[in-house]
Short mmCIF file of C-alpha atoms in Angstrom, two decimals:
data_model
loop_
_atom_site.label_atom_id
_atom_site.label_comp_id
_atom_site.label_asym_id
_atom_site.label_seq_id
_atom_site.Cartn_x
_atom_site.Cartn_y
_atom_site.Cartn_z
CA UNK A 1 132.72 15.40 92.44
CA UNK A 2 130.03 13.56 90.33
CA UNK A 3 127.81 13.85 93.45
CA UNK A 4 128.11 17.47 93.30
CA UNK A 5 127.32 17.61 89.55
CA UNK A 6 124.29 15.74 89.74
CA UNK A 7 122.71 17.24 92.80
CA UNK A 8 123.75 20.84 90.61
CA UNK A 9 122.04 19.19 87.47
CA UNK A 10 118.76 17.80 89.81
CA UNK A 11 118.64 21.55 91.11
CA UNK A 12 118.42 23.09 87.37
CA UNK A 13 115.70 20.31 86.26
CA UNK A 14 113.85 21.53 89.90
CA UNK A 15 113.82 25.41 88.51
CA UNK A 16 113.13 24.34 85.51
CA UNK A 17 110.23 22.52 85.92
CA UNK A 18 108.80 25.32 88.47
CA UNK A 19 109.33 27.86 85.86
CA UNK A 20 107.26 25.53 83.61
CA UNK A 21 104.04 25.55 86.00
CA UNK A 22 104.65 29.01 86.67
CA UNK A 23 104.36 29.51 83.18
CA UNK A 24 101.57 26.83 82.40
CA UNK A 25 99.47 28.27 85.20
CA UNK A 26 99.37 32.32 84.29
CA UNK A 27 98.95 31.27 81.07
CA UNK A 28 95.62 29.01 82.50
CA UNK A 29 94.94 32.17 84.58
CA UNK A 30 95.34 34.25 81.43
CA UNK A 31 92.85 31.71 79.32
CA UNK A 32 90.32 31.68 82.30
CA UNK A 33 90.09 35.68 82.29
CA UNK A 34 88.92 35.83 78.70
CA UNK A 35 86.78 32.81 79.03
CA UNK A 36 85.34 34.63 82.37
CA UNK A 37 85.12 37.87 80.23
CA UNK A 38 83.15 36.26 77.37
CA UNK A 39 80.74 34.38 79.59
CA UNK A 40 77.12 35.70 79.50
CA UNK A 41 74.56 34.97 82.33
CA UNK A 42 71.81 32.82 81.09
CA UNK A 43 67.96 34.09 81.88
CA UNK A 44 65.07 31.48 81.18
CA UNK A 45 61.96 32.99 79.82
CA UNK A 46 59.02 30.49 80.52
CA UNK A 47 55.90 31.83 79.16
CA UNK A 48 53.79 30.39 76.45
CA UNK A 49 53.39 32.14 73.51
CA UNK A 50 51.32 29.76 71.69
CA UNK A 51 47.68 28.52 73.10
CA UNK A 52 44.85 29.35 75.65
CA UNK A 53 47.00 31.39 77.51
CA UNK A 54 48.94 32.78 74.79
CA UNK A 55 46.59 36.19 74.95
CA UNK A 56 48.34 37.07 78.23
CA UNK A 57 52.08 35.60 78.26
CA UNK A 58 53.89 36.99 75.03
CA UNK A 59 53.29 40.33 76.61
CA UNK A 60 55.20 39.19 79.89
CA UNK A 61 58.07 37.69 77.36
CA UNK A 62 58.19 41.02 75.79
CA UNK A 63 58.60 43.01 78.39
CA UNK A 64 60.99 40.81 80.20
CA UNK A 65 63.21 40.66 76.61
CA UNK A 66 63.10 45.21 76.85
CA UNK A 67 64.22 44.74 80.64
CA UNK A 68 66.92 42.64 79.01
CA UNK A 69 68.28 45.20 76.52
CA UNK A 70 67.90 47.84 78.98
CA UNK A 71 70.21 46.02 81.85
CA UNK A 72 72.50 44.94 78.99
CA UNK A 73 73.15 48.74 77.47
CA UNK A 74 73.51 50.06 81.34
CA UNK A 75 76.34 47.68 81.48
CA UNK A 76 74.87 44.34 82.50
CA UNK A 77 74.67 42.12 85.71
CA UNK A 78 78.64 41.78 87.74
CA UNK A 79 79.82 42.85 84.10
CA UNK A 80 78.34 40.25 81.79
CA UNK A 81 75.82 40.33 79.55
CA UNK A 82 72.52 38.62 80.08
CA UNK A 83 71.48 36.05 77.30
CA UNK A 84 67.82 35.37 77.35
CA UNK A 85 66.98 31.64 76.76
CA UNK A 86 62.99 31.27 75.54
CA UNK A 87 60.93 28.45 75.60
CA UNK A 88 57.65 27.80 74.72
CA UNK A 89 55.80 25.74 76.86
CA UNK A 90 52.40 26.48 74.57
CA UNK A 91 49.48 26.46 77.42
CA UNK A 92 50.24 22.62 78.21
CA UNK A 93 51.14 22.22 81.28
CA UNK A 94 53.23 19.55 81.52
CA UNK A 95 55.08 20.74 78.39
CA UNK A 96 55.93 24.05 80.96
CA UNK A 97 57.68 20.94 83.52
CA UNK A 98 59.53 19.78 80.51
CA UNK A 99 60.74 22.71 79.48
CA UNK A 100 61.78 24.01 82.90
CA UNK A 101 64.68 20.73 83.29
CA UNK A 102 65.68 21.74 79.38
CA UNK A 103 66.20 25.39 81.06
CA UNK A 104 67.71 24.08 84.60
CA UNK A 105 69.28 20.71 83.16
CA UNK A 106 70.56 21.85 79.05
CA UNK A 107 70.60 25.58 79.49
CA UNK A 108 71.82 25.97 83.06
CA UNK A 109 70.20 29.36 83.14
CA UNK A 110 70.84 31.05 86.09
CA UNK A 111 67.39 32.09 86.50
CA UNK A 112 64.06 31.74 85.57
CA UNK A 113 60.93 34.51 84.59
CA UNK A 114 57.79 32.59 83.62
CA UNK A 115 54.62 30.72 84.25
CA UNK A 116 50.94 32.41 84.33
CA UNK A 117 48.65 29.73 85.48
CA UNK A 118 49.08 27.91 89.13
CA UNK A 119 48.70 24.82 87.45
CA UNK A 120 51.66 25.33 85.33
CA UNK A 121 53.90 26.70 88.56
CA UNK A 122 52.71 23.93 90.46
CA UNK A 123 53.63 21.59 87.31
CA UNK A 124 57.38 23.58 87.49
CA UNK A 125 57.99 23.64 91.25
CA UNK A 126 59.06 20.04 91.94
CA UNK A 127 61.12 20.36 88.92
CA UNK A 128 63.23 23.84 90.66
CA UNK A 129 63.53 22.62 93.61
CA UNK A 130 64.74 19.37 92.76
CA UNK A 131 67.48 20.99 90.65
CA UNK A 132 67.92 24.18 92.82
CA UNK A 133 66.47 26.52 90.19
CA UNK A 134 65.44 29.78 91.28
CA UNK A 135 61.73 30.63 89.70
CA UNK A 136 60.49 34.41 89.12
CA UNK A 137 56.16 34.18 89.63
CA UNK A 138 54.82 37.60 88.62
CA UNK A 139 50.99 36.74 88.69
CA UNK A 140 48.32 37.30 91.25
CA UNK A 141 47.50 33.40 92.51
CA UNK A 142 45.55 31.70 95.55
CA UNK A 143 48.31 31.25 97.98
CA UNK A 144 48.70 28.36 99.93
CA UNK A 145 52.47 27.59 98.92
CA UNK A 146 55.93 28.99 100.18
CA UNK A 147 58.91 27.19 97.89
CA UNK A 148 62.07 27.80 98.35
CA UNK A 149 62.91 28.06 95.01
CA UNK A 150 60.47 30.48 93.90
CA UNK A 151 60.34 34.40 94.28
CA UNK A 152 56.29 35.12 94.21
CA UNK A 153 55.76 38.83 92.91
CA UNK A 154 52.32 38.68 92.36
CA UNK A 155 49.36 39.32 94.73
CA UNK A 156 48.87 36.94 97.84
CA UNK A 157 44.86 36.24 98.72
CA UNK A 158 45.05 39.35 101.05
CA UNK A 159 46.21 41.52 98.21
CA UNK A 160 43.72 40.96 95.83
CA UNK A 161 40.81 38.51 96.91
CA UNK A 162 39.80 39.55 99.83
CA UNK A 163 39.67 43.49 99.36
CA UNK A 164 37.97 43.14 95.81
CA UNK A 165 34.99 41.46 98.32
CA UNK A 166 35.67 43.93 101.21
CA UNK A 167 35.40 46.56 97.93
CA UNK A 168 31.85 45.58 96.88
CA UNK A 169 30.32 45.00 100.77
CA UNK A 170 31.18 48.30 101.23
CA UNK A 171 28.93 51.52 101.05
CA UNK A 172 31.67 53.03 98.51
CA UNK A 173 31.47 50.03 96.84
CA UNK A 174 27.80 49.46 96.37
CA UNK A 175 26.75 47.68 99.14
CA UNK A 176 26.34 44.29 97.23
CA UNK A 177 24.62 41.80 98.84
CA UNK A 178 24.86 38.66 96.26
CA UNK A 179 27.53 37.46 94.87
CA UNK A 180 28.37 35.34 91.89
CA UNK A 181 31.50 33.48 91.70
CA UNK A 182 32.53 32.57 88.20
CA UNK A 183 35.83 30.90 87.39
CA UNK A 184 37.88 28.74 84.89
CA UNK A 185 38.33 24.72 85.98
CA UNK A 186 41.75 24.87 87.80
CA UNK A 187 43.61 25.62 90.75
CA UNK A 188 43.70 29.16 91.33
CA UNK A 189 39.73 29.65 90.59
CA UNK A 190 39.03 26.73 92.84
CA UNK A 191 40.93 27.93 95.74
CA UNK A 192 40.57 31.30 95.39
CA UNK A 193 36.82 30.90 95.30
CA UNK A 194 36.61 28.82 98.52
CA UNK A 195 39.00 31.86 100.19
CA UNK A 196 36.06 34.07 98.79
CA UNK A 197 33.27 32.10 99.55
CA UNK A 198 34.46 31.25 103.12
CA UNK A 199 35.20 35.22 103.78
CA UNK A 200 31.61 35.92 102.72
CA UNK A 201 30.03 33.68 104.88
CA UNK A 202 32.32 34.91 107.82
CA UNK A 203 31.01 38.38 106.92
CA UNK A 204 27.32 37.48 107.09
CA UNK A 205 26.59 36.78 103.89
CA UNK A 206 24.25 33.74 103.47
CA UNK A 207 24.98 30.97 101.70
CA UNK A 208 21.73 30.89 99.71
CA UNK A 209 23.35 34.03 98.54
CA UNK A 210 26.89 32.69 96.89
CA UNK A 211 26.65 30.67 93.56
CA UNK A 212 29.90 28.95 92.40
CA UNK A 213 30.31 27.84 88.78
CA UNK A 214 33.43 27.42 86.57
CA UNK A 215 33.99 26.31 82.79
CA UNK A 216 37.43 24.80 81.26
CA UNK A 217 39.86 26.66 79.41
CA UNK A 218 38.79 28.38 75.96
CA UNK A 219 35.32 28.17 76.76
CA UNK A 220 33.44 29.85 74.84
CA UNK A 221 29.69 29.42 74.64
CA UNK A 222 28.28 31.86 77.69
CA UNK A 223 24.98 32.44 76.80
CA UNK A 224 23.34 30.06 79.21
CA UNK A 225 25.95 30.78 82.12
CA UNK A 226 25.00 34.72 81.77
CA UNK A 227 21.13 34.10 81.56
CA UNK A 228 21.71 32.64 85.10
CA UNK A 229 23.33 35.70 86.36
CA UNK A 230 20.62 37.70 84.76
CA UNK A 231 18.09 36.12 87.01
CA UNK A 232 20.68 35.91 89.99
CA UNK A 233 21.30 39.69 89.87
CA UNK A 234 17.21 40.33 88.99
CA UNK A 235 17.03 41.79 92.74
CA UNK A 236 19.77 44.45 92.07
CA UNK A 237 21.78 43.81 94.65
CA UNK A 238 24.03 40.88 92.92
CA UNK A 239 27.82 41.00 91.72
CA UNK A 240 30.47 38.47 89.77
CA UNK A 241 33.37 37.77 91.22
CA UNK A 242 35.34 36.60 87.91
CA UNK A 243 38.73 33.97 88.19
CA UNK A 244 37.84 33.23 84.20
CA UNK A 245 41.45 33.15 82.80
CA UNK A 246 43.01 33.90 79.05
CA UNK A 247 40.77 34.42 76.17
CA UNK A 248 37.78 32.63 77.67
CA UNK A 249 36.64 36.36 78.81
CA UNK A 250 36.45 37.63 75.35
CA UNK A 251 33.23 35.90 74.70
CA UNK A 252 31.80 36.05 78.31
CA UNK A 253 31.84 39.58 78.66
CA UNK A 254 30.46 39.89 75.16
CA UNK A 255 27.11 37.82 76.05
CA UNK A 256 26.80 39.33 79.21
CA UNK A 257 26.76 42.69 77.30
CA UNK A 258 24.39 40.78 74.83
CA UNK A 259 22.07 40.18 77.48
CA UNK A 260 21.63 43.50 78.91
CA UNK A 261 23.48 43.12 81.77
CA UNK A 262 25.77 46.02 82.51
CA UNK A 263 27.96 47.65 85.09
CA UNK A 264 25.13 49.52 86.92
CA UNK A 265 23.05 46.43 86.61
CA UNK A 266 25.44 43.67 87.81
CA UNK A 267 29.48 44.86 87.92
CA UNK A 268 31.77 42.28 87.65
CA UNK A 269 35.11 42.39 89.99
CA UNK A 270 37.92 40.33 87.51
CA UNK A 271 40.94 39.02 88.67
CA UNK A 272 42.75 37.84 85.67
CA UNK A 273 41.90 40.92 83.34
CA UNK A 274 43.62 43.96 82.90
CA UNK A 275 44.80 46.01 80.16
CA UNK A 276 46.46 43.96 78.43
CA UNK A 277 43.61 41.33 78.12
CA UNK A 278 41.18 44.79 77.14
CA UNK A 279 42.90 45.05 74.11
CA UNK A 280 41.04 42.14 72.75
CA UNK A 281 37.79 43.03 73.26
CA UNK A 282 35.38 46.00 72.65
CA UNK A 283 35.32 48.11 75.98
CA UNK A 284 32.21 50.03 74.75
CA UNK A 285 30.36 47.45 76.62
CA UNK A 286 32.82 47.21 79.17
CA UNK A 287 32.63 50.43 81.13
CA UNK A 288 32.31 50.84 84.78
CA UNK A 289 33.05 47.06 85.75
CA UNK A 290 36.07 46.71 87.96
CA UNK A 291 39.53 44.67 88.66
CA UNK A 292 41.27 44.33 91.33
CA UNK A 293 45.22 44.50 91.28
CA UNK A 294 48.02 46.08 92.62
CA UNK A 295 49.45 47.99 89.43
CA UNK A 296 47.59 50.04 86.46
CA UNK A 297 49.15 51.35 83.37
CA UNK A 298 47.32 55.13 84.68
CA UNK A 299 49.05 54.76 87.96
CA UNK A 300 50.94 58.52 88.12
CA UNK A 301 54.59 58.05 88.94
CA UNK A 302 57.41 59.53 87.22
CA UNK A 303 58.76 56.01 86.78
CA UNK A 304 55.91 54.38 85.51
CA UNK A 305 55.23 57.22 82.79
CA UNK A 306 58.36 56.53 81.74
CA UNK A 307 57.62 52.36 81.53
CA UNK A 308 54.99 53.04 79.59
CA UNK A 309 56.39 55.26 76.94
CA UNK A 310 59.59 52.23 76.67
CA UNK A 311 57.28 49.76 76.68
CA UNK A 312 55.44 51.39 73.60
CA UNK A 313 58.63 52.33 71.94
CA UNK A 314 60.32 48.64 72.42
CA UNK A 315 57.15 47.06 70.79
CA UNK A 316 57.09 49.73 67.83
CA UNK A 317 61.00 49.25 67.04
CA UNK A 318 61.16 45.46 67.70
CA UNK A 319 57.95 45.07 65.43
CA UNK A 320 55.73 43.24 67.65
CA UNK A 321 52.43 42.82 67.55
CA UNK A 322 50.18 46.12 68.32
CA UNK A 323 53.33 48.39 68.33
CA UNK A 324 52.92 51.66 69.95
CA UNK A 325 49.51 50.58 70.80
CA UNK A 326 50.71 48.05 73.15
CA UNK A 327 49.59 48.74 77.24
CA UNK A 328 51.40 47.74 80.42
CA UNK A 329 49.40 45.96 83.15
CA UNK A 330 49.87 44.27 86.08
CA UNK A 331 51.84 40.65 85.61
CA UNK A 332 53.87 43.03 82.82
CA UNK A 333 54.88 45.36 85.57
CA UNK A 334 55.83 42.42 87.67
CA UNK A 335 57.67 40.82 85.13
CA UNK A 336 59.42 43.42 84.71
CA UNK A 337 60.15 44.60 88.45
CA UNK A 338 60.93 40.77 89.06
CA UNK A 339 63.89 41.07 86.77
CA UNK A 340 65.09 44.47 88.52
CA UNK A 341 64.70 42.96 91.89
CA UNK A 342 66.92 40.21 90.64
CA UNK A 343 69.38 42.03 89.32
CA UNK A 344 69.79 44.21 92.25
CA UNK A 345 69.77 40.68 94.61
CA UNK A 346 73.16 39.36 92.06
CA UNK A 347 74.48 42.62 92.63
CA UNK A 348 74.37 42.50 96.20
CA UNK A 349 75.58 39.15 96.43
CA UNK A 350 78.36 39.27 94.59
CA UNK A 351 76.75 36.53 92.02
CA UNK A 352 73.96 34.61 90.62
CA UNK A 353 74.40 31.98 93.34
CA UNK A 354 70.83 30.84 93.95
CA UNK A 355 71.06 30.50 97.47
CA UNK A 356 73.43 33.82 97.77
CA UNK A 357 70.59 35.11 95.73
CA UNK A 358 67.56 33.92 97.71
CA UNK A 359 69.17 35.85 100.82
CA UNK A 360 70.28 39.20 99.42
CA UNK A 361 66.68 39.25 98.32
CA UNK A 362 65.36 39.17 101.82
CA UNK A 363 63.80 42.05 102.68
CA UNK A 364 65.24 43.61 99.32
CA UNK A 365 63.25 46.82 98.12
CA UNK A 366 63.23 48.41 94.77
CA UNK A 367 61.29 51.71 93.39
CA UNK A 368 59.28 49.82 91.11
CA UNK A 369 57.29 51.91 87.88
CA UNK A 370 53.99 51.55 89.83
CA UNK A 371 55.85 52.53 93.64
CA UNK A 372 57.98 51.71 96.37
CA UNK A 373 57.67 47.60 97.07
CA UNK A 374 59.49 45.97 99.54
CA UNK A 375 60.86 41.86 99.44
CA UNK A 376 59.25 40.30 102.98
CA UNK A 377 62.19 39.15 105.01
CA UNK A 378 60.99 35.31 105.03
CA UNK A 379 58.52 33.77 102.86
CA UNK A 380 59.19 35.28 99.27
CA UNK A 381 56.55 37.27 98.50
CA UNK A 382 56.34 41.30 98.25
CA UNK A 383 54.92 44.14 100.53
CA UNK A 384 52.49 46.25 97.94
CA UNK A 385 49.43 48.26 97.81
CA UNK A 386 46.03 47.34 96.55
CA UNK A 387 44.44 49.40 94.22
CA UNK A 388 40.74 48.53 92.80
CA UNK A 389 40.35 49.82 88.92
CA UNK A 390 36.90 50.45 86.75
CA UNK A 391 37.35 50.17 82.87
CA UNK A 392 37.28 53.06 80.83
CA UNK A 393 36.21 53.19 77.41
CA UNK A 394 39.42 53.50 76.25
CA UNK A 395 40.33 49.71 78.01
CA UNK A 396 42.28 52.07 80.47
CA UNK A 397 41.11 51.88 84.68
CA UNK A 398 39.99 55.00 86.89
CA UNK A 399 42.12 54.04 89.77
CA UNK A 400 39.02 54.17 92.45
CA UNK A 401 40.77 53.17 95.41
CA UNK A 402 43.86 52.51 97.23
CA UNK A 403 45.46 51.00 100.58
CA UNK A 404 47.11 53.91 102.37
CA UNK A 405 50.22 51.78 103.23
CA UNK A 406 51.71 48.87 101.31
CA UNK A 407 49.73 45.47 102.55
CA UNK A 408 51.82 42.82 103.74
CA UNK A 409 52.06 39.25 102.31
CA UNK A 410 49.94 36.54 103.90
CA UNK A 411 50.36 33.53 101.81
CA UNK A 412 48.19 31.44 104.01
CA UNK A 413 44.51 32.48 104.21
CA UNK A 414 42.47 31.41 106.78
CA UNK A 415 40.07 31.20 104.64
CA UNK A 416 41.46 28.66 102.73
CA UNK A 417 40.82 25.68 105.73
#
């Protein structure tokens, strides 16, 4: 009988203390719900706002910070809210490796937006792929690279270097013959000149008939760099092919304006200034010379009209510098594409997964404000059309040609060996 009574009693303190972890565990599932609920989903913003480079990044922060709101009022990413995480890195570029582990390693963003300069991606890379970050590049660079960890948006070598030059050889283009290649000491004017120089010579071009200079960041004293040009482009048939970068081109193209050099006289083809960079300077002097990229605030698309006027609006309400005056250009409308292409990667995933994320991006496309772009299936880089631009007085481009078809992504130039 007391056998009985204590297997009965053993069998109550069993229920019991299932009942218990029954309890215990809803109530964990419960607690886990909310916490779940509450959680936001962490975006890095890695530009520098202070510095050299300064002139171009807090525009890319800005617009990346309205892409924010805009995703947030629609409803977010999986149903959380994205909270933005900004970090100076302030044109040093180790600083910009230092503050990519604070992101990765303190922050544990979920994704990154950021870097200008190929030095300071190159200073960041080791650092995402060493802590499986995933790295949003929105600027036009040399090429040569393919990291896992990094989503390029900007142009490849065969989306900007090479058809600026193809541009100017041609009879639409002038016919130039000479051809001046000025850039600023670093990595993507270095490389991107040898792609150019290399490409001329392949065409025919002599080498008697390429000069190659460069100057360091925030230079600032051009006067003897333009009287060289001046006698370099004395024949008429001469042409700069500019890689200076941030506010180094405020002062150049004022002396070579200074000097009497002008777009009919010498035009210079820029790669690193746009609108944005226009706003700085007095475009009186600036009319007629060219860029090439693959985006322009006067591109005509429903969508982009409709960038532009939120762009202008966001800086006017949020009180930022320039206000309504503010332009779009093309790292802004990469930026800002970047984050949309993102977004729409998480969504197809299922979540912000970096290597979940890396594959629904794979051949990903997205009706960006400038057009239709399309994520190449294996090396990170997008499928997008080339457009050459020539200032207007207003720091606005005459869109003067376009590809036909979007041009895809070659990384690797062969004219980089």
């Amino acid at each position: 009988m007391k056998r009985i009574i204590n297997k009965h009693c053993f069998l109550i303190f069993l229920l019991g203390l299932l009942l218990s972890c029954s309890a215990n565990k809803k109530a964990s599932s419960s607690s886990e719900t909310v916490a779940e609920k509450q959680e936001t989903i962490k975006v890095g913003v890695l530009h520098s706002l202070s510095g050299t480079m300064a002139i171009s990044e807090v525009s890319l922060k800005d617009v990346l910070m309205m892409a924010i709101d805009e995703i947030n009022s629609s409803g977010g990413v999986l149903g959380k809210q994205l909270e933005p995480v900004i970090v100076d890195p302030a044109s040093d570029w180790d600083l910009f490796a230092e503050k990519a582990k604070e992101l990765l390693v303190k922050d544990k963003v979920d994704v990154t937006f950021g870097c200008w300069t190929s030095v300071s991606r190159k200073s960041v890379l080791p650092v995402y792929e060493e802590y499986k970050g995933l790295l949003f590049y929105p600027v036009q660079y040399e090429g040569q690279e393919q990291s896992p960890n990094i989503i390029y948006t900007g142009a490849t070598p065969n989306q900007q270097l090479i058809p600026s030059a193809e541009y100017l050889m041609s009879e639409e283009g002038g016919n130039y013959k000479k051809f001046y290649l000025l850039g600023t000491d670093y990595v993507f004017p270095r490389t991107a000149n040898k792609i150019l120089k290399n490409f001329l010579l392949d065409s025919g071009v002599p080498e008697e008939n390429i000069i190659e200079e460069y100057t360091p960041f925030h230079h600032q004293d051009y006067q003897t760099i333009v009287s060289k040009i001046k006698r370099f482009a004395s024949s008429g048939d001469a042409c700069v092919l500019s890689t200076i970068n941030g506010d180094s081109n405020v002062p150049f193209y004022k002396e070579f304006a200074n000097q009497g050099l002008s777009a009919s006289t010498c035009p210079i083809m820029a790669m690193s200034v746009a609108e944005d960079e226009l706003r700085a300077m007095d475009t009186e002097f600036l009319v007629g010379h060219l860029a090439a990229w693959n985006y322009y605030q006067s591109v005509k698309t429903p969508e982009n009209f409709k960038f532009v006027e939120s762009f202008k609006k966001y800086c006017k309400e949020n009180g930022l510098h320039g206000g309504e005056s503010r332009v779009t250009d093309d790292p802004i409308h990469w930026s800002y594409a970047g984050i949309y292409l993102w977004k729409k990667a998480v969504e197809k995933a299922g979540t912000t997964d970096v290597n979940q994320v890396i594959k629904a991006l794979s051949g990903l496309s997205i009706e960006a404000p400038g057009g239709y772009v399309e994520m190449h299936p294996d090396n990170h880089h997008l499928s997008k059309p080339v457009l050459i631009g020539e200032i207007r007085a207003d720091g606005q481009f005459d869109i003067i040609s376009r590809t036909d078809d979007l041009v895809v992504p070659e990384p690797f130039s062969k004219f980089a060996m």
